[in-house]
Each structure stands twice: as C-alpha cells, then as structure tokens.
PDB file of C-alpha atoms in Angstrom:
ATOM      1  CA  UNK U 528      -0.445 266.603-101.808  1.00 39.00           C
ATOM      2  CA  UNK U 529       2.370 265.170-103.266  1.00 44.00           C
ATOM      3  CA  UNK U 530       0.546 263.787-106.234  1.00 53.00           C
ATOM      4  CA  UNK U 531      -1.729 266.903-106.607  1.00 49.00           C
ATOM      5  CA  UNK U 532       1.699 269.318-107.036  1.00 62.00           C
ATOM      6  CA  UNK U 533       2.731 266.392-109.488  1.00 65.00           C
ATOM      7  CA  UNK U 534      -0.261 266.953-111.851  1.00 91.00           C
ATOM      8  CA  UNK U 535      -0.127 270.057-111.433  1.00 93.00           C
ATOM      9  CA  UNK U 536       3.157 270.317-112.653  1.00 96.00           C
ATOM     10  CA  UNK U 537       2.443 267.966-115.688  1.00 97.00           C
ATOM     11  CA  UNK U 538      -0.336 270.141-116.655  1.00 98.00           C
ATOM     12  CA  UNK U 539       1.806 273.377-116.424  1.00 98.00           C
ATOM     13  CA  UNK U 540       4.636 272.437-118.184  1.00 98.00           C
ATOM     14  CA  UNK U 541       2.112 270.404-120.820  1.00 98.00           C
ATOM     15  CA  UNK U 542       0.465 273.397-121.547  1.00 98.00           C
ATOM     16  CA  UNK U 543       3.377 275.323-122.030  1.00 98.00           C
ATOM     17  CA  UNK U 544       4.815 272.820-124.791  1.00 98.00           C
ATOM     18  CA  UNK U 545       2.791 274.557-127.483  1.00 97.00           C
ATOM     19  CA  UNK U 546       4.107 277.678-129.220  1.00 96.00           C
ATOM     20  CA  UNK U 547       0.282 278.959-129.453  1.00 96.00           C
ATOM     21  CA  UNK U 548      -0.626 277.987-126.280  1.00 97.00           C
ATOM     22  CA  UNK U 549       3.217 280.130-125.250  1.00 97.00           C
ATOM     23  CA  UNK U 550       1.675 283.489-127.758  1.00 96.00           C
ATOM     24  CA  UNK U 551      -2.259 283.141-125.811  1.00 97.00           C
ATOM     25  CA  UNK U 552      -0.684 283.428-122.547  1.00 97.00           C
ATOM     26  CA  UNK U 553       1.381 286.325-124.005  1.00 95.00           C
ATOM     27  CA  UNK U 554      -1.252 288.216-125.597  1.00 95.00           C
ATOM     28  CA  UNK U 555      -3.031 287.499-121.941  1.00 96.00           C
ATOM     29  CA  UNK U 556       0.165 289.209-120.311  1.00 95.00           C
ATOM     30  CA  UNK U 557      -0.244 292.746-122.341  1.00 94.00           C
ATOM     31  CA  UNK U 558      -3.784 292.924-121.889  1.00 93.00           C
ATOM     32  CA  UNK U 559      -6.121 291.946-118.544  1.00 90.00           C
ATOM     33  CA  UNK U 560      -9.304 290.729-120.248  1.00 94.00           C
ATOM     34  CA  UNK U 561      -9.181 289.504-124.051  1.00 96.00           C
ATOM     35  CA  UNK U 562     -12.363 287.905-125.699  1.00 96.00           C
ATOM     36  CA  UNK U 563     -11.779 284.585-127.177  1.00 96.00           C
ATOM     37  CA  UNK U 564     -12.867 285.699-130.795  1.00 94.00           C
ATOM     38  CA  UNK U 565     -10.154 289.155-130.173  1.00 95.00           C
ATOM     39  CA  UNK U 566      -7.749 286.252-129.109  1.00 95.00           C
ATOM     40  CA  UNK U 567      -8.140 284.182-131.844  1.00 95.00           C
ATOM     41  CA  UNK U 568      -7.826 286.993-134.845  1.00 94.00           C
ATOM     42  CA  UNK U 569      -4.371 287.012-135.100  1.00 93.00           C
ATOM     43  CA  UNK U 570      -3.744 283.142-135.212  1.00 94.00           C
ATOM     44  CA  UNK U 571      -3.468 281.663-138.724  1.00 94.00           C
ATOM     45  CA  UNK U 572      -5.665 278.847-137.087  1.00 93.00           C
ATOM     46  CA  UNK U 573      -9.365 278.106-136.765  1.00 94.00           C
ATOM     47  CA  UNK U 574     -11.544 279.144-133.986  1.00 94.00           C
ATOM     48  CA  UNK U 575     -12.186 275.520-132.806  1.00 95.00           C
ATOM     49  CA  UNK U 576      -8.541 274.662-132.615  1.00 96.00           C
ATOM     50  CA  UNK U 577      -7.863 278.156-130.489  1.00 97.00           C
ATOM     51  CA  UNK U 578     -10.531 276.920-128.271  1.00 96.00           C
ATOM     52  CA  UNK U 579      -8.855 273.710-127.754  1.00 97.00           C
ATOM     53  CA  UNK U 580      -6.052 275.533-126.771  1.00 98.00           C
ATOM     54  CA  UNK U 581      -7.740 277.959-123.922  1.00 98.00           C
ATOM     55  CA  UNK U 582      -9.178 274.374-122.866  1.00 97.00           C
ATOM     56  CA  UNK U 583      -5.647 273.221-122.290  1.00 97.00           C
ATOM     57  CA  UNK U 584      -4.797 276.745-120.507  1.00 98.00           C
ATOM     58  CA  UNK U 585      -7.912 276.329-118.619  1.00 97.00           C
ATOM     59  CA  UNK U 586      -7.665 272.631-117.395  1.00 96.00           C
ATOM     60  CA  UNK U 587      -4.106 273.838-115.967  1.00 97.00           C
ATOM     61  CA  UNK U 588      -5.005 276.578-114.372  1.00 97.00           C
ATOM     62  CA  UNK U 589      -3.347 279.093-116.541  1.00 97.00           C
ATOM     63  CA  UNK U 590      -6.023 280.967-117.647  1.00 98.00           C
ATOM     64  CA  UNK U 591     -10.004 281.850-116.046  1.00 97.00           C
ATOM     65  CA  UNK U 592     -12.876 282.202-118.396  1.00 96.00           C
ATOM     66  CA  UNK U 593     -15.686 284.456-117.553  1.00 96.00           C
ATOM     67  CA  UNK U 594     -19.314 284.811-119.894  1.00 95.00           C
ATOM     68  CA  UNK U 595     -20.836 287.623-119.826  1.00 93.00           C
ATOM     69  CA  UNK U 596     -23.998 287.381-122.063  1.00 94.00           C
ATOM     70  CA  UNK U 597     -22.436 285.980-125.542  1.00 92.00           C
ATOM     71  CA  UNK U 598     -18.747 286.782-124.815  1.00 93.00           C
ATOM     72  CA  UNK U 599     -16.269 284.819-123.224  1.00 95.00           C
ATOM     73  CA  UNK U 600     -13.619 286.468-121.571  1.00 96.00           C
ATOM     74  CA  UNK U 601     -10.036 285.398-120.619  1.00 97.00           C
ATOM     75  CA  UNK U 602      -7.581 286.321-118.245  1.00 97.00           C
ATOM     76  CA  UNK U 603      -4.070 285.258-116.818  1.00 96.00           C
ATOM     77  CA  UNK U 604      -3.935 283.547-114.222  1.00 95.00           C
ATOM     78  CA  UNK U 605      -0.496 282.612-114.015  1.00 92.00           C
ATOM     79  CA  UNK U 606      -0.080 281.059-110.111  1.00 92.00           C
ATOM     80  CA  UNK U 607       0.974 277.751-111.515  1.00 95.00           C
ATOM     81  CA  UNK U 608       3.668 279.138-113.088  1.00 96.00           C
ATOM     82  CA  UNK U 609       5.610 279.900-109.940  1.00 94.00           C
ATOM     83  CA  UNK U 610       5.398 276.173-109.177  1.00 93.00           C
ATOM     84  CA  UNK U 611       7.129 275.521-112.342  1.00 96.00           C
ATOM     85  CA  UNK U 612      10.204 277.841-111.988  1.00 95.00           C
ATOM     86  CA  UNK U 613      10.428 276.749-108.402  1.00 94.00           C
ATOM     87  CA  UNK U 614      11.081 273.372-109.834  1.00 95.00           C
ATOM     88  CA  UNK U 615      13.552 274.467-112.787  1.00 96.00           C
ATOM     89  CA  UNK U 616      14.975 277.052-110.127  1.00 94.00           C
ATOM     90  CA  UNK U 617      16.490 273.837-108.366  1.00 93.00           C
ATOM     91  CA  UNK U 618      18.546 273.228-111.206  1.00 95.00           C
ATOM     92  CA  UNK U 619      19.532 276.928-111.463  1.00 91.00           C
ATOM     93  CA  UNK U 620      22.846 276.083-110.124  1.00 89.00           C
ATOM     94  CA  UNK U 621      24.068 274.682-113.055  1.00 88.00           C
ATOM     95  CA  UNK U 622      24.390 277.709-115.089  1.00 85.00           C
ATOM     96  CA  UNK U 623      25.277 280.440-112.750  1.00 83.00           C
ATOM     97  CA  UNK U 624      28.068 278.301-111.589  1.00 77.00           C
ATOM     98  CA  UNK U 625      29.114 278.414-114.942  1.00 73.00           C
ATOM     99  CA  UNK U 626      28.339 282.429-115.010  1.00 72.00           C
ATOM    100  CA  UNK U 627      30.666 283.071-112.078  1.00 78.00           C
ATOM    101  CA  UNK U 628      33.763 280.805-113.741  1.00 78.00           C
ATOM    102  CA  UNK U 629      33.133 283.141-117.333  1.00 77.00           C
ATOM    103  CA  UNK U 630      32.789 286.455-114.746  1.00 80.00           C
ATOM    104  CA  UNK U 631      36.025 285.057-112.500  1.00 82.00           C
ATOM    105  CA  UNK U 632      38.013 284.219-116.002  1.00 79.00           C
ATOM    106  CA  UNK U 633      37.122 287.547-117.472  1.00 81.00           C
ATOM    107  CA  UNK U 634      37.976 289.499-113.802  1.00 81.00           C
ATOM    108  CA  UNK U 635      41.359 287.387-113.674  1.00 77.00           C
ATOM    109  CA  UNK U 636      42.111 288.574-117.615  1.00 71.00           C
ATOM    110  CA  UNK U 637      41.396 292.011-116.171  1.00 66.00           C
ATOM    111  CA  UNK U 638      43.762 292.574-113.696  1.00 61.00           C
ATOM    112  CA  UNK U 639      46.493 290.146-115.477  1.00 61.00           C
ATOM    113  CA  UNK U 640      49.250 292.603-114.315  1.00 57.00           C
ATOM    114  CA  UNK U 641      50.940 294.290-117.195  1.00 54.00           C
ATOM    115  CA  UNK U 642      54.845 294.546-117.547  1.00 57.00           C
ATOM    116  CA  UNK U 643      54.349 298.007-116.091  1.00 53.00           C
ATOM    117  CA  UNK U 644      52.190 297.359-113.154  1.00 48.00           C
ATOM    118  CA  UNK U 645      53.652 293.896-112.448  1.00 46.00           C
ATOM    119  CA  UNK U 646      54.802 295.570-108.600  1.00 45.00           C
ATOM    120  CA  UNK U 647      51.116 296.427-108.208  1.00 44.00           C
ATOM    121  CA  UNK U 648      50.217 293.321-108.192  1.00 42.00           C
ATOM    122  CA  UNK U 649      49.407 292.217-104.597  1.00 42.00           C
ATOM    123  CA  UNK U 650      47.290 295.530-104.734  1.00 43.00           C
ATOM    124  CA  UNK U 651      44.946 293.653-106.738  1.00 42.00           C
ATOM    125  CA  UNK U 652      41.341 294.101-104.959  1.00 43.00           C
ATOM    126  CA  UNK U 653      39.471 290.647-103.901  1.00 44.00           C
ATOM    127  CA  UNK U 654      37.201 289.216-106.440  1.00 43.00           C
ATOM    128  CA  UNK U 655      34.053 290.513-105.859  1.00 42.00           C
ATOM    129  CA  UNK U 656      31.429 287.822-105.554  1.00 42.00           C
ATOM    130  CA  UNK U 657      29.413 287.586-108.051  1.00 43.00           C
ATOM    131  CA  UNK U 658      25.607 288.018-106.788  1.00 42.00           C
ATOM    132  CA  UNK U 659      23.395 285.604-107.248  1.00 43.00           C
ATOM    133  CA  UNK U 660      21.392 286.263-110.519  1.00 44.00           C
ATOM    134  CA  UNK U 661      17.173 286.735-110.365  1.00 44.00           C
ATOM    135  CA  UNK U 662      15.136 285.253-112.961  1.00 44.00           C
ATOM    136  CA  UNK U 663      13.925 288.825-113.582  1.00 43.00           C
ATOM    137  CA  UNK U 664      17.433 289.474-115.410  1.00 42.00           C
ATOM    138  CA  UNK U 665      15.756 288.461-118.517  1.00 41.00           C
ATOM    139  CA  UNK U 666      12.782 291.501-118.422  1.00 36.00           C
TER     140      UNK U 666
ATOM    141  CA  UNK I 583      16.653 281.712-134.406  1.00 39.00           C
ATOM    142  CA  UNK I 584      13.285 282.162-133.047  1.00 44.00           C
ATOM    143  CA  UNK I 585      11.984 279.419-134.836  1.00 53.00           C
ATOM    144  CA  UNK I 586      14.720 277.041-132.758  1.00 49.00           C
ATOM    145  CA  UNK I 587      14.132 278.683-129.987  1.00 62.00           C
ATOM    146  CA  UNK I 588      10.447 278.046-130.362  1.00 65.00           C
ATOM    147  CA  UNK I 589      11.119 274.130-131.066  1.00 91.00           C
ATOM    148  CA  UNK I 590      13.771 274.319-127.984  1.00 93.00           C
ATOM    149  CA  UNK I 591      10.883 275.316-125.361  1.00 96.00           C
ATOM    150  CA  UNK I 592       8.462 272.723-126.983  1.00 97.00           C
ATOM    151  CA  UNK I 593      10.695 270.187-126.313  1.00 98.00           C
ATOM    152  CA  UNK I 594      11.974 271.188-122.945  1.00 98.00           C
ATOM    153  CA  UNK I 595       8.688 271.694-121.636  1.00 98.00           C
ATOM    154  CA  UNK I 596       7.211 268.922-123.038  1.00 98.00           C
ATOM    155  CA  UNK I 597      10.322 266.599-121.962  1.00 98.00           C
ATOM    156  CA  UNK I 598       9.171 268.253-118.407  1.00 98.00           C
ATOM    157  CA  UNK I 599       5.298 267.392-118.216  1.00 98.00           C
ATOM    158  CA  UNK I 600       6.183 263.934-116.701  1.00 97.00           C
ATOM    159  CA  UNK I 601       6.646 263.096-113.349  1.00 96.00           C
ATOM    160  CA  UNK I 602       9.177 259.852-114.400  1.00 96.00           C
ATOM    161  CA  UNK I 603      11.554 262.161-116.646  1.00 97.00           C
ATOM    162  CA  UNK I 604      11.663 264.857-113.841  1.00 97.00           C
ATOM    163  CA  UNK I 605      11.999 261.802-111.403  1.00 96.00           C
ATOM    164  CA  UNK I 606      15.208 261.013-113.768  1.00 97.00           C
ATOM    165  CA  UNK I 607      16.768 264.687-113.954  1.00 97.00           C
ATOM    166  CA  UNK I 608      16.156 264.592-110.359  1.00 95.00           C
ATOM    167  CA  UNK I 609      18.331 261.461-110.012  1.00 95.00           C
ATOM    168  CA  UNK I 610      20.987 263.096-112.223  1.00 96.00           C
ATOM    169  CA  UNK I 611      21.112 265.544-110.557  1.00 95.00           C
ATOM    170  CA  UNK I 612      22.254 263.645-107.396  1.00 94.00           C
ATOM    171  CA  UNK I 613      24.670 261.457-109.038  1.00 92.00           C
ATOM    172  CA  UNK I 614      27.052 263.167-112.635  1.00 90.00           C
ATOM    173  CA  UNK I 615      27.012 260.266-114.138  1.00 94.00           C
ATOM    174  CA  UNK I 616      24.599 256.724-113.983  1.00 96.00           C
ATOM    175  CA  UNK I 617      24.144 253.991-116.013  1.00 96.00           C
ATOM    176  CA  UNK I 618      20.778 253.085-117.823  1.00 96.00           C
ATOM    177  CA  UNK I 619      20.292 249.847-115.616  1.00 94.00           C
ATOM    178  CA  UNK I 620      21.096 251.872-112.599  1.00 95.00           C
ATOM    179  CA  UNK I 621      18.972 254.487-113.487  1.00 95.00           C
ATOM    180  CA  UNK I 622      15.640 252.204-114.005  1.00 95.00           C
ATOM    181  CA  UNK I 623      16.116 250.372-110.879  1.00 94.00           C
ATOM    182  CA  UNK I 624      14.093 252.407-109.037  1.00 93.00           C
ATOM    183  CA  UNK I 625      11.009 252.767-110.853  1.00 94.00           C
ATOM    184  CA  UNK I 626       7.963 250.378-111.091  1.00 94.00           C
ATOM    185  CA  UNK I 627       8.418 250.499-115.064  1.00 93.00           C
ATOM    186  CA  UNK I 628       9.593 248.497-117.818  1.00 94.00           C
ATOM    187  CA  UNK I 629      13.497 248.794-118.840  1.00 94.00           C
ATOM    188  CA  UNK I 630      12.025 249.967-122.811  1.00 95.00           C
ATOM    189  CA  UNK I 631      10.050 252.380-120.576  1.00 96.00           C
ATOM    190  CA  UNK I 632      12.695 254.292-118.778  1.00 97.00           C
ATOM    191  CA  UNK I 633      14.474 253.907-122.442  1.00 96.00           C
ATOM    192  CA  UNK I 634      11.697 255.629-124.421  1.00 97.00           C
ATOM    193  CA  UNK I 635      11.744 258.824-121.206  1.00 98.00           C
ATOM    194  CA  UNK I 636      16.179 258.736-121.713  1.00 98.00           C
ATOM    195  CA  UNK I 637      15.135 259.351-125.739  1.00 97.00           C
ATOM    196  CA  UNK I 638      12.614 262.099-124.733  1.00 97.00           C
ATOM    197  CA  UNK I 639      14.883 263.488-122.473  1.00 98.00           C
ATOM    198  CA  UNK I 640      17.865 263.505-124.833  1.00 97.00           C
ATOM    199  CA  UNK I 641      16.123 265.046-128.013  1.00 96.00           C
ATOM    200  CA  UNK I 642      15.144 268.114-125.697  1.00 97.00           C
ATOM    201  CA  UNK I 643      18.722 268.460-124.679  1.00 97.00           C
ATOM    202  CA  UNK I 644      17.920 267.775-121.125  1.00 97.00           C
ATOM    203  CA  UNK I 645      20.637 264.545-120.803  1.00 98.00           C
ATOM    204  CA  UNK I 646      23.543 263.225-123.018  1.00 97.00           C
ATOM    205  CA  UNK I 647      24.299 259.722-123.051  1.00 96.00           C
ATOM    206  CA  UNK I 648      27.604 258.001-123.705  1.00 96.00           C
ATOM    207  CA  UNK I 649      28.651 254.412-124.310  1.00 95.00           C
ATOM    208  CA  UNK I 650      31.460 252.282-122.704  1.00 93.00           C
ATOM    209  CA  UNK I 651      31.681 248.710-123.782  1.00 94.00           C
ATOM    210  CA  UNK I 652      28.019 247.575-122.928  1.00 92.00           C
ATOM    211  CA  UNK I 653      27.231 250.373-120.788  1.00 93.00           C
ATOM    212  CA  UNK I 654      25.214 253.660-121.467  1.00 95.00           C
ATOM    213  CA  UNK I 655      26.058 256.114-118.996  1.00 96.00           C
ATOM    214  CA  UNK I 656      23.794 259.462-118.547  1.00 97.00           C
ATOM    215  CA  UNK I 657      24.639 263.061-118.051  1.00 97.00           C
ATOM    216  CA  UNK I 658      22.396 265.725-117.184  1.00 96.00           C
ATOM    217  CA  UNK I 659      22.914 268.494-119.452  1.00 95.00           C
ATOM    218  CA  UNK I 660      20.522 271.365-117.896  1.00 93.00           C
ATOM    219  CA  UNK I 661      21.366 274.267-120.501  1.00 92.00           C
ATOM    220  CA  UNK I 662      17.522 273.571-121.710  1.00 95.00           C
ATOM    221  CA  UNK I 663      16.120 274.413-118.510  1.00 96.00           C
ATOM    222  CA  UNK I 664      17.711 277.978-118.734  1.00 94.00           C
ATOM    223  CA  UNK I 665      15.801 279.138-121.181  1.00 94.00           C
ATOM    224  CA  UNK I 666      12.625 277.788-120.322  1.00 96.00           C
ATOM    225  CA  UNK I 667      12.909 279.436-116.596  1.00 95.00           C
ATOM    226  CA  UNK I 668      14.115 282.772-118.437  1.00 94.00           C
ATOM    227  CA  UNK I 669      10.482 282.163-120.104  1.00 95.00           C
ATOM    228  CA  UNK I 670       8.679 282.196-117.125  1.00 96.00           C
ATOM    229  CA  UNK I 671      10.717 284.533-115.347  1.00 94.00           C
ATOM    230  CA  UNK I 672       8.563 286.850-117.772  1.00 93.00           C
ATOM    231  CA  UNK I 673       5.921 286.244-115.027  1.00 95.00           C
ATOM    232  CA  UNK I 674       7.155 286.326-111.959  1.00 91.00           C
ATOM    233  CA  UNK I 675       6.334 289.936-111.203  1.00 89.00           C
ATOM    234  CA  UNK I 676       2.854 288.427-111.111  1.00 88.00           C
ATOM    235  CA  UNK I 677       3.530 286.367-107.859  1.00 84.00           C
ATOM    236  CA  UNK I 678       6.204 288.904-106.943  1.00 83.00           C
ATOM    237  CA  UNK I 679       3.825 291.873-106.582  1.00 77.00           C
ATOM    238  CA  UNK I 680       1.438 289.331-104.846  1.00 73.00           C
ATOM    239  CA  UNK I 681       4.118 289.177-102.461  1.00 72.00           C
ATOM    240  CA  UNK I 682       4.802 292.527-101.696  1.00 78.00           C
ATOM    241  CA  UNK I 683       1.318 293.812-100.953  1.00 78.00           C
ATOM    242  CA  UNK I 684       1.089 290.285 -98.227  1.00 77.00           C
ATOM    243  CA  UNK I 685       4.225 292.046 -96.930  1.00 80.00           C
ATOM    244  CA  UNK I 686       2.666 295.508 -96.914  1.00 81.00           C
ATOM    245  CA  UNK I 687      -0.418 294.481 -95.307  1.00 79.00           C
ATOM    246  CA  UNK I 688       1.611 292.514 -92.404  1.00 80.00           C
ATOM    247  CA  UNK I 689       4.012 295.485 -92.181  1.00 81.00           C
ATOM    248  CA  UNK I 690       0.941 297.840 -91.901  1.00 77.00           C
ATOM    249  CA  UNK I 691      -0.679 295.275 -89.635  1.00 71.00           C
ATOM    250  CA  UNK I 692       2.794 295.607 -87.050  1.00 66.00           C
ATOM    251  CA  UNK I 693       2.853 299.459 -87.607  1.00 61.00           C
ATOM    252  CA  UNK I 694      -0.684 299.547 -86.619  1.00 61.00           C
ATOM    253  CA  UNK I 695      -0.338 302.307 -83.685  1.00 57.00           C
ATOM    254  CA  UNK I 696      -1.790 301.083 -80.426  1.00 54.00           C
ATOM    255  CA  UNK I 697      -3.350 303.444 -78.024  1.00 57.00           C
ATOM    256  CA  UNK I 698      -0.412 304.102 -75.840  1.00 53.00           C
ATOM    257  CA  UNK I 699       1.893 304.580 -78.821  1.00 48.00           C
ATOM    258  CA  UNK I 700      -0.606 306.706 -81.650  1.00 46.00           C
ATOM    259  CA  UNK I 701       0.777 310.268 -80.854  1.00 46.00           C
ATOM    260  CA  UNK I 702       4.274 308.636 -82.080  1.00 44.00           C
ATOM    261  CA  UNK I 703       2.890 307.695 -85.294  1.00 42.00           C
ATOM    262  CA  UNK I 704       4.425 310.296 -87.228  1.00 42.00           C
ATOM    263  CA  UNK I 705       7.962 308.613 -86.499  1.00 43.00           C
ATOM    264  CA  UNK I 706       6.758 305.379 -88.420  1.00 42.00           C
ATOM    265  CA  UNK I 707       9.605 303.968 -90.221  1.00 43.00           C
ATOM    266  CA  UNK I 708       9.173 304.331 -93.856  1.00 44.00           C
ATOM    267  CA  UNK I 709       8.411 300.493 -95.616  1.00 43.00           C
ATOM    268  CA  UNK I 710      11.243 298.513 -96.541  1.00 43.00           C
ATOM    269  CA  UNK I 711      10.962 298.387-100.074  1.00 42.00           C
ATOM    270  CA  UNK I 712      11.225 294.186-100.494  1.00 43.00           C
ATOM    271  CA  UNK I 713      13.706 292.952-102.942  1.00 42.00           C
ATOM    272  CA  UNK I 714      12.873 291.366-105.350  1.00 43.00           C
ATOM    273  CA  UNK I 715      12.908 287.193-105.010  1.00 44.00           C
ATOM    274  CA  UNK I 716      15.227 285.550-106.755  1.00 44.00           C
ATOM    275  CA  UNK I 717      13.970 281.907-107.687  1.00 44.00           C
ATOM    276  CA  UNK I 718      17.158 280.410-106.043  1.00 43.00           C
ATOM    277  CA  UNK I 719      15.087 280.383-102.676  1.00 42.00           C
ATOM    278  CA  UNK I 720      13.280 277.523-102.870  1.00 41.00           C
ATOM    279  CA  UNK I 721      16.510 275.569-102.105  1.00 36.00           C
TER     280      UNK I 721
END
C-alpha cells in the first residue's frame, strides 16, 4: 500500500512538473469533456507531443479518455490530486506560523497605545487567534 | 512574473516526484538542521546519490545548505511548497463537493424517518451545511 501511494505520488507530482501538462489540466477544469484535437488548438506545439502529454496525465490518473467513434474525449479526473496536497499540507505549518507572527506584529502595531490613550491600555482586547487558513484562500 | 512562477512549480514539483527527496524533506522536517553524512545514513544509496537529490532539492528552493569547516549542514526551506499547494488548492472543491454529498447521503440515511417517528418528519433539522476542509487535517 505503502509503495502503491508512493508511485502514485511520483506520478502526480511528475505530471504536474510540466507547464503544458499544468494549462491541459486547466483547460480540463473550465470545461467537462474537451476533444484532444479542441485541446490541442491552442498549444504552439504539435499534436503528437500534446498526446504525449495526455499520456502522462493519463498514466497518473489525472485525466480519463473516452472514444466515441473517431473522437477522443478527455476529462478531469483530479482524485490524485488530493493525495498530493495531503502530503504538502503536512508542511503547511511552516508558513502559517509565519502568517500568524506578520498578523500578531501587525495587531501589536495596532493597538501600540498612543500618548493619548496610553491609560487605555490594559483595555486592550486579547489577540484574536488567528484561524487556521484553507487552501481554498487562493480561489 | 508568471514566467518564474511557471519555472518555480516545475521545479518544486518535479523536486517532489521522488520518494528519496520527499524521504529527505521528511527528515528535515524532524530535525532544523542535519548534516549531509547524517542525512544519507539512512538510505540504501550511494553518498553522490543523496548529493545529486540535496542539488535537486536546493535548485527548487526546497532546502538551503550551509558550510562549517568540513561540514554541510541542511535546512528545509518550505516557501516552494506554498505555492505549489495554493496550485492545487484550485481543485479541491472537486474532492470537497465529493465530500459533502457522502455527508448528505449519510445525513439523509440517519434522518430517514422510521415508522414510529414519520408523522414527526416535518420537524427534521435542516442539514448542517459542512465547512469546508481545510488541508491541515490530515495531521
């Protein structure tokens, strides 16, 4: 199992090293079903080389490919993402630690207690905590 | 901008798509600071080896390395990751929604009324809309 989520995981974030590979599974995002040739149009690359890419996509899961007659269809199907982020999420520590000492700094410069309010001073309401920050800050 | 942002998520996902380098990041993570030698000791490779992943690793960002005398201590230096999760967070309504309508189903499934209770079914709570996951969870 262990070495299964491993592959996985090299395939995912393999796949994602490409800036092409990064704009398919974009395109993929605004639209369900694309045909490989609608796909390809608005790459300045050949239509071998985008099918090398949907290979890629394919072998990691990232993308399903369905014929129907002469067309090949592709869609998202973006499950081995979540293993991904749950592996960078691990590390996601790091930087809101570093969020919540900029949001504490900027709260402490705040309520710095001017010459006129320096009485007030032990009025000054606790720090609210800073919540935890979603991935989905970034939409 | 774009264009090093681009080069930034090449390199961070491609520094990624190996199970020795994350191996590494997960050993820095452990321990802030650990020599080269100490670093290799655990793995069934050659000492160039785990050299060649450090270089990988450093060129995407992911580590910084300093030098003491004969020793070449490494850092992990995670600001890389950041982006690259903020990239995928792009998806994560995907698995998110996914998510919600398992809840749904097993709230509807506990809501189901049962014969002694169905004339009360009008007083059926309303569904707790579920918040949104946060990829902190999987620690």
């Amino acid at each position: 199992m262990v070495n299964y989520q491993a592959s996985t995981l090299d395939r995912t974030f393999a796949a994602l090293a490409d800036p092409t590979r990064r704009a398919l599974l974009a395109r993929l995002d605004q639209q369900d079903t694309v045909s490989v040739s609608e796909l390809a149009r608005p790459f300045p690359v050949s239509l071998p080389a985008i099918m090398k890419h949907l290979d890629v996509l394919s072998d990691a899961g990232l993308i399903s490919r369905t014929k129907t007659g002469r067309t090949v269809a592709c869609q998202l199907t973006p499950a081995p993402m979540e293993q991904a982020m749950n592996w960078l999420a691990h590390y996601e520590r790091y930087w809101t630690e570093q969020l919540d000492r900029l949001a504490a700094f900027l709260e402490q410069d705040q309520w710095q207690p001017s010459p006129a309010s320096s009485s007030s001073a032990a009025s000054k309401p606790p720090r609210k905590k800073s919540t935890k920050r979603g991935p989905g800050r970034s939409k």
